[in-house]
Amino acid sequence: MSDAVLELSGIEKVYNRGEPGEINVLRGVDLTLNAGEAVALVAPSGAGKSTLLHIAGLLDLPDSGAVKIGGEAMQDLPDRRRTAVRRADVGFVYQFHHLLPEFSAEENIVLPQLANGVARGAAKDRARDLLATVGVADRAGHRPAALSGGEQQRVAFCRALANAPRVLLADEPTGNLDPETSDRVFGALMDLVRKTGLAALVATHNMELAARMDRVLRLDGGRLRAG
């Protein structure tokens, strides 16, 4: 039985198709991401890594090619089904945490679970467990403004994992942190991958962190290759 969680086959994406400014962003990208694996995605600015993450996370559709999550083809599903899969099976983390400022760290992790039909008590228990895993359990009652940048980003990881997704997609998740804090946040991410069997695709410019992941893939000229 395959351990593949996310599979991309022949993914192509063109912007301004047929116009003078046509841009071929992705040119037949293939990618397999396995359970318990952390893969670094490195690329020059403007190379299309965010586009690739959005397609992988079902936020955008490719012009051609196939996206599978858990072996199920996604590209031809109705919007409602794609939304349900994205909510249940995909977690996102961005460079800036985007936590809801009026809610505590714990509440930021509880809310996505409530939206997914989880009972409040169970949602709170999971939030506390996740915060403990990344070392910020004592900050559960604090709002984002009272947290450091590194603490906020660790809470953002927990929120992304609130509904126990199969795959985590992270776009420069440590890009606005100092080196020491970046290292701490990255360590928390890797702990989550190893302990939960999560499959993680992490876009980063930090080659030192990239080298600590299981594989490094480079996106250049619209194509993906081993880094």
GROMACS .gro file of C-alpha atoms in nm:
model
  227
    1MET     CA    1   0.000   0.000   0.000
    2SER     CA    2   0.137   0.339  -0.097
    3ASP     CA    3   0.226   0.600   0.168
    4ALA     CA    4   0.161   0.879  -0.082
    5VAL     CA    5  -0.058   1.153   0.066
    6LEU     CA    6  -0.026   1.421  -0.202
    7GLU     CA    7   0.038   1.346  -0.570
    8LEU     CA    8   0.079   1.604  -0.845
    9SER     CA    9   0.107   1.482  -1.204
   10GLY     CA   10   0.181   1.698  -1.507
   11ILE     CA   11   0.068   2.020  -1.341
   12GLU     CA   12   0.064   2.317  -1.578
   13LYS     CA   13  -0.042   2.675  -1.510
   14VAL     CA   14  -0.041   2.966  -1.751
   15TYR     CA   15  -0.134   3.325  -1.672
   16ASN     CA   16  -0.260   3.565  -1.942
   17ARG     CA   17  -0.299   3.276  -2.183
   18GLY     CA   18  -0.304   3.389  -2.546
   19GLU     CA   19  -0.205   3.745  -2.457
   20PRO     CA   20   0.126   3.926  -2.518
   21GLY     CA   21   0.216   3.890  -2.149
   22GLU     CA   22   0.151   3.514  -2.132
   23ILE     CA   23   0.348   3.352  -1.849
   24ASN     CA   24   0.403   2.977  -1.825
   25VAL     CA   25   0.442   2.944  -1.448
   26LEU     CA   26   0.430   2.565  -1.415
   27ARG     CA   27   0.535   2.334  -1.697
   28GLY     CA   28   0.446   1.975  -1.614
   29VAL     CA   29   0.525   1.953  -1.242
   30ASP     CA   30   0.528   1.606  -1.084
   31LEU     CA   31   0.548   1.557  -0.708
   32THR     CA   32   0.475   1.279  -0.459
   33LEU     CA   33   0.464   1.360  -0.089
   34ASN     CA   34   0.455   1.074   0.161
   35ALA     CA   35   0.321   1.047   0.514
   36GLY     CA   36   0.575   1.152   0.776
   37GLU     CA   37   0.790   1.331   0.521
   38ALA     CA   38   0.903   1.694   0.522
   39VAL     CA   39   1.005   1.827   0.180
   40ALA     CA   40   1.163   2.166   0.118
   41LEU     CA   41   1.055   2.367  -0.186
   42VAL     CA   42   1.309   2.627  -0.290
   43ALA     CA   43   1.271   2.870  -0.576
   44PRO     CA   44   1.371   3.220  -0.685
   45SER     CA   45   1.114   3.492  -0.616
   46GLY     CA   46   0.843   3.487  -0.879
   47ALA     CA   47   0.919   3.131  -0.989
   48GLY     CA   48   0.572   3.004  -0.900
   49LYS     CA   49   0.612   2.834  -0.562
   50SER     CA   50   0.304   3.004  -0.416
   51THR     CA   51   0.105   2.904  -0.725
   52LEU     CA   52   0.221   2.545  -0.680
   53LEU     CA   53   0.123   2.546  -0.313
   54HIS     CA   54  -0.219   2.690  -0.393
   55ILE     CA   55  -0.283   2.419  -0.652
   56ALA     CA   56  -0.159   2.147  -0.417
   57GLY     CA   57  -0.386   2.284  -0.145
   58LEU     CA   58  -0.693   2.305  -0.370
   59LEU     CA   59  -0.709   2.684  -0.356
   60ASP     CA   60  -0.651   2.706  -0.731
   61LEU     CA   61  -0.702   2.476  -1.029
   62PRO     CA   62  -0.426   2.378  -1.273
   63ASP     CA   63  -0.478   2.435  -1.644
   64SER     CA   64  -0.388   2.069  -1.692
   65GLY     CA   65  -0.261   1.780  -1.484
   66ALA     CA   66  -0.392   1.589  -1.184
   67VAL     CA   67  -0.397   1.649  -0.808
   68LYS     CA   68  -0.460   1.355  -0.576
   69ILE     CA   69  -0.496   1.362  -0.198
   70GLY     CA   70  -0.509   1.025  -0.030
   71GLY     CA   71  -0.532   0.864  -0.373
   72GLU     CA   72  -0.849   1.055  -0.469
   73ALA     CA   73  -0.838   1.277  -0.779
   74MET     CA   74  -0.934   1.633  -0.690
   75GLN     CA   75  -0.944   1.839  -1.007
   76ASP     CA   76  -1.284   1.720  -1.133
   77LEU     CA   77  -1.469   1.723  -0.801
   78PRO     CA   78  -1.752   1.972  -0.737
   79ASP     CA   79  -1.647   2.286  -0.550
   80ARG     CA   80  -1.830   2.176  -0.235
   81ARG     CA   81  -1.643   1.845  -0.221
   82ARG     CA   82  -1.308   2.014  -0.288
   83THR     CA   83  -1.379   2.259  -0.006
   84ALA     CA   84  -1.462   1.973   0.231
   85VAL     CA   85  -1.138   1.791   0.143
   86ARG     CA   86  -0.936   2.108   0.185
   87ARG     CA   87  -1.090   2.178   0.525
   88ALA     CA   88  -1.033   1.824   0.651
   89ASP     CA   89  -0.709   1.716   0.485
   90VAL     CA   90  -0.499   2.027   0.417
   91GLY     CA   91  -0.341   2.274   0.659
   92PHE     CA   92  -0.179   2.603   0.555
   93VAL     CA   93   0.085   2.818   0.725
   94TYR     CA   94   0.211   3.144   0.577
   95GLN     CA   95   0.502   3.376   0.650
   96PHE     CA   96   0.273   3.597   0.855
   97HIS     CA   97   0.062   3.408   1.104
   98HIS     CA   98  -0.280   3.570   1.035
   99LEU     CA   99  -0.410   3.475   1.378
  100LEU     CA  100  -0.742   3.632   1.479
  101PRO     CA  101  -0.636   3.915   1.713
  102GLU     CA  102  -0.949   3.921   1.930
  103PHE     CA  103  -0.916   3.554   2.028
  104SER     CA  104  -0.666   3.374   2.251
  105ALA     CA  105  -0.410   3.127   2.121
  106GLU     CA  106  -0.631   2.839   2.234
  107GLU     CA  107  -0.942   2.992   2.077
  108ASN     CA  108  -0.761   3.038   1.744
  109ILE     CA  109  -0.709   2.660   1.739
  110VAL     CA  110  -1.057   2.573   1.868
  111LEU     CA  111  -1.248   2.777   1.608
  112PRO     CA  112  -1.148   2.577   1.296
  113GLN     CA  113  -1.250   2.260   1.476
  114LEU     CA  114  -1.592   2.399   1.568
  115ALA     CA  115  -1.640   2.494   1.201
  116ASN     CA  116  -1.566   2.131   1.117
  117GLY     CA  117  -1.828   1.998   1.357
  118VAL     CA  118  -1.604   1.904   1.652
  119ALA     CA  119  -1.755   1.936   2.000
  120ARG     CA  120  -1.618   2.229   2.200
  121GLY     CA  121  -1.473   2.014   2.478
  122ALA     CA  122  -1.285   1.789   2.237
  123ALA     CA  123  -1.168   2.094   2.041
  124LYS     CA  124  -1.024   2.254   2.354
  125ASP     CA  125  -0.848   1.932   2.452
  126ARG     CA  126  -0.685   1.907   2.108
  127ALA     CA  127  -0.584   2.272   2.117
  128ARG     CA  128  -0.411   2.226   2.450
  129ASP     CA  129  -0.235   1.909   2.332
  130LEU     CA  130  -0.105   2.085   2.019
  131LEU     CA  131   0.014   2.390   2.213
  132ALA     CA  132   0.198   2.159   2.454
  133THR     CA  133   0.363   1.978   2.162
  134VAL     CA  134   0.515   2.302   2.031
  135GLY     CA  135   0.609   2.429   2.376
  136VAL     CA  136   0.363   2.714   2.428
  137ALA     CA  137   0.099   2.553   2.652
  138ASP     CA  138   0.151   2.828   2.909
  139ARG     CA  139   0.048   3.089   2.652
  140ALA     CA  140  -0.290   2.932   2.570
  141GLY     CA  141  -0.493   3.217   2.721
  142HIS     CA  142  -0.294   3.499   2.561
  143ARG     CA  143  -0.408   3.692   2.257
  144PRO     CA  144  -0.166   3.718   1.962
  145ALA     CA  145  -0.055   4.072   2.055
  146ALA     CA  146   0.083   3.936   2.383
  147LEU     CA  147   0.288   3.665   2.209
  148SER     CA  148   0.632   3.689   2.051
  149GLY     CA  149   0.669   3.637   1.677
  150GLY     CA  150   0.794   3.284   1.729
  151GLU     CA  151   0.510   3.201   1.966
  152GLN     CA  152   0.256   3.337   1.719
  153GLN     CA  153   0.395   3.123   1.439
  154ARG     CA  154   0.391   2.811   1.656
  155VAL     CA  155   0.027   2.881   1.734
  156ALA     CA  156  -0.031   2.919   1.359
  157PHE     CA  157   0.115   2.571   1.308
  158CYS     CA  158  -0.122   2.436   1.570
  159ARG     CA  159  -0.419   2.607   1.405
  160ALA     CA  160  -0.320   2.455   1.069
  161LEU     CA  161  -0.318   2.111   1.232
  162ALA     CA  162  -0.636   2.161   1.435
  163ASN     CA  163  -0.845   1.930   1.216
  164ALA     CA  164  -0.569   1.665   1.184
  165PRO     CA  165  -0.496   1.720   0.813
  166ARG     CA  166  -0.296   1.473   0.609
  167VAL     CA  167  -0.078   1.740   0.449
  168LEU     CA  168   0.069   2.070   0.564
  169LEU     CA  169   0.163   2.337   0.311
  170ALA     CA  170   0.384   2.614   0.445
  171ASP     CA  171   0.490   2.925   0.250
  172GLU     CA  172   0.804   3.082   0.402
  173PRO     CA  173   0.679   3.005   0.756
  174THR     CA  174   0.998   3.133   0.924
  175GLY     CA  175   1.075   3.412   0.677
  176ASN     CA  176   1.002   3.700   0.916
  177LEU     CA  177   1.178   3.550   1.220
  178ASP     CA  178   1.529   3.598   1.352
  179PRO     CA  179   1.764   3.296   1.312
  180GLU     CA  180   1.729   3.168   1.669
  181THR     CA  181   1.349   3.192   1.667
  182SER     CA  182   1.336   3.047   1.317
  183ASP     CA  183   1.531   2.745   1.436
  184ARG     CA  184   1.295   2.696   1.731
  185VAL     CA  185   0.984   2.720   1.513
  186PHE     CA  186   1.132   2.485   1.254
  187GLY     CA  187   1.211   2.235   1.528
  188ALA     CA  188   0.849   2.248   1.642
  189LEU     CA  189   0.734   2.183   1.286
  190MET     CA  190   0.960   1.881   1.247
  191ASP     CA  191   0.840   1.741   1.580
  192LEU     CA  192   0.482   1.764   1.455
  193VAL     CA  193   0.571   1.587   1.130
  194ARG     CA  194   0.748   1.302   1.309
  195LYS     CA  195   0.488   1.257   1.584
  196THR     CA  196   0.174   1.277   1.369
  197GLY     CA  197   0.281   1.126   1.036
  198LEU     CA  198   0.199   1.453   0.866
  199ALA     CA  199   0.323   1.515   0.512
  200ALA     CA  200   0.475   1.864   0.488
  201LEU     CA  201   0.576   2.072   0.187
  202VAL     CA  202   0.763   2.380   0.304
  203ALA     CA  203   0.861   2.665   0.073
  204THR     CA  204   1.168   2.841   0.209
  205HIS     CA  205   1.464   3.056   0.108
  206ASN     CA  206   1.657   2.929   0.411
  207MET     CA  207   1.890   2.665   0.267
  208GLU     CA  208   2.016   2.565   0.611
  209LEU     CA  209   1.665   2.470   0.718
  210ALA     CA  210   1.592   2.312   0.380
  211ALA     CA  211   1.892   2.083   0.422
  212ARG     CA  212   1.746   1.949   0.747
  213MET     CA  213   1.434   1.819   0.574
  214ASP     CA  214   1.398   1.480   0.409
  215ARG     CA  215   1.427   1.612   0.054
  216VAL     CA  216   1.493   1.939  -0.124
  217LEU     CA  217   1.310   2.020  -0.447
  218ARG     CA  218   1.389   2.321  -0.663
  219LEU     CA  219   1.134   2.497  -0.883
  220ASP     CA  220   1.297   2.677  -1.172
  221GLY     CA  221   1.170   2.756  -1.519
  222GLY     CA  222   0.835   2.606  -1.433
  223ARG     CA  223   0.982   2.262  -1.363
  224LEU     CA  224   1.059   2.077  -1.044
  225ARG     CA  225   1.382   1.890  -0.984
  226ALA     CA  226   1.586   1.753  -0.696
  227GLY     CA  227   1.768   2.037  -0.525
   0.00000   0.00000   0.00000
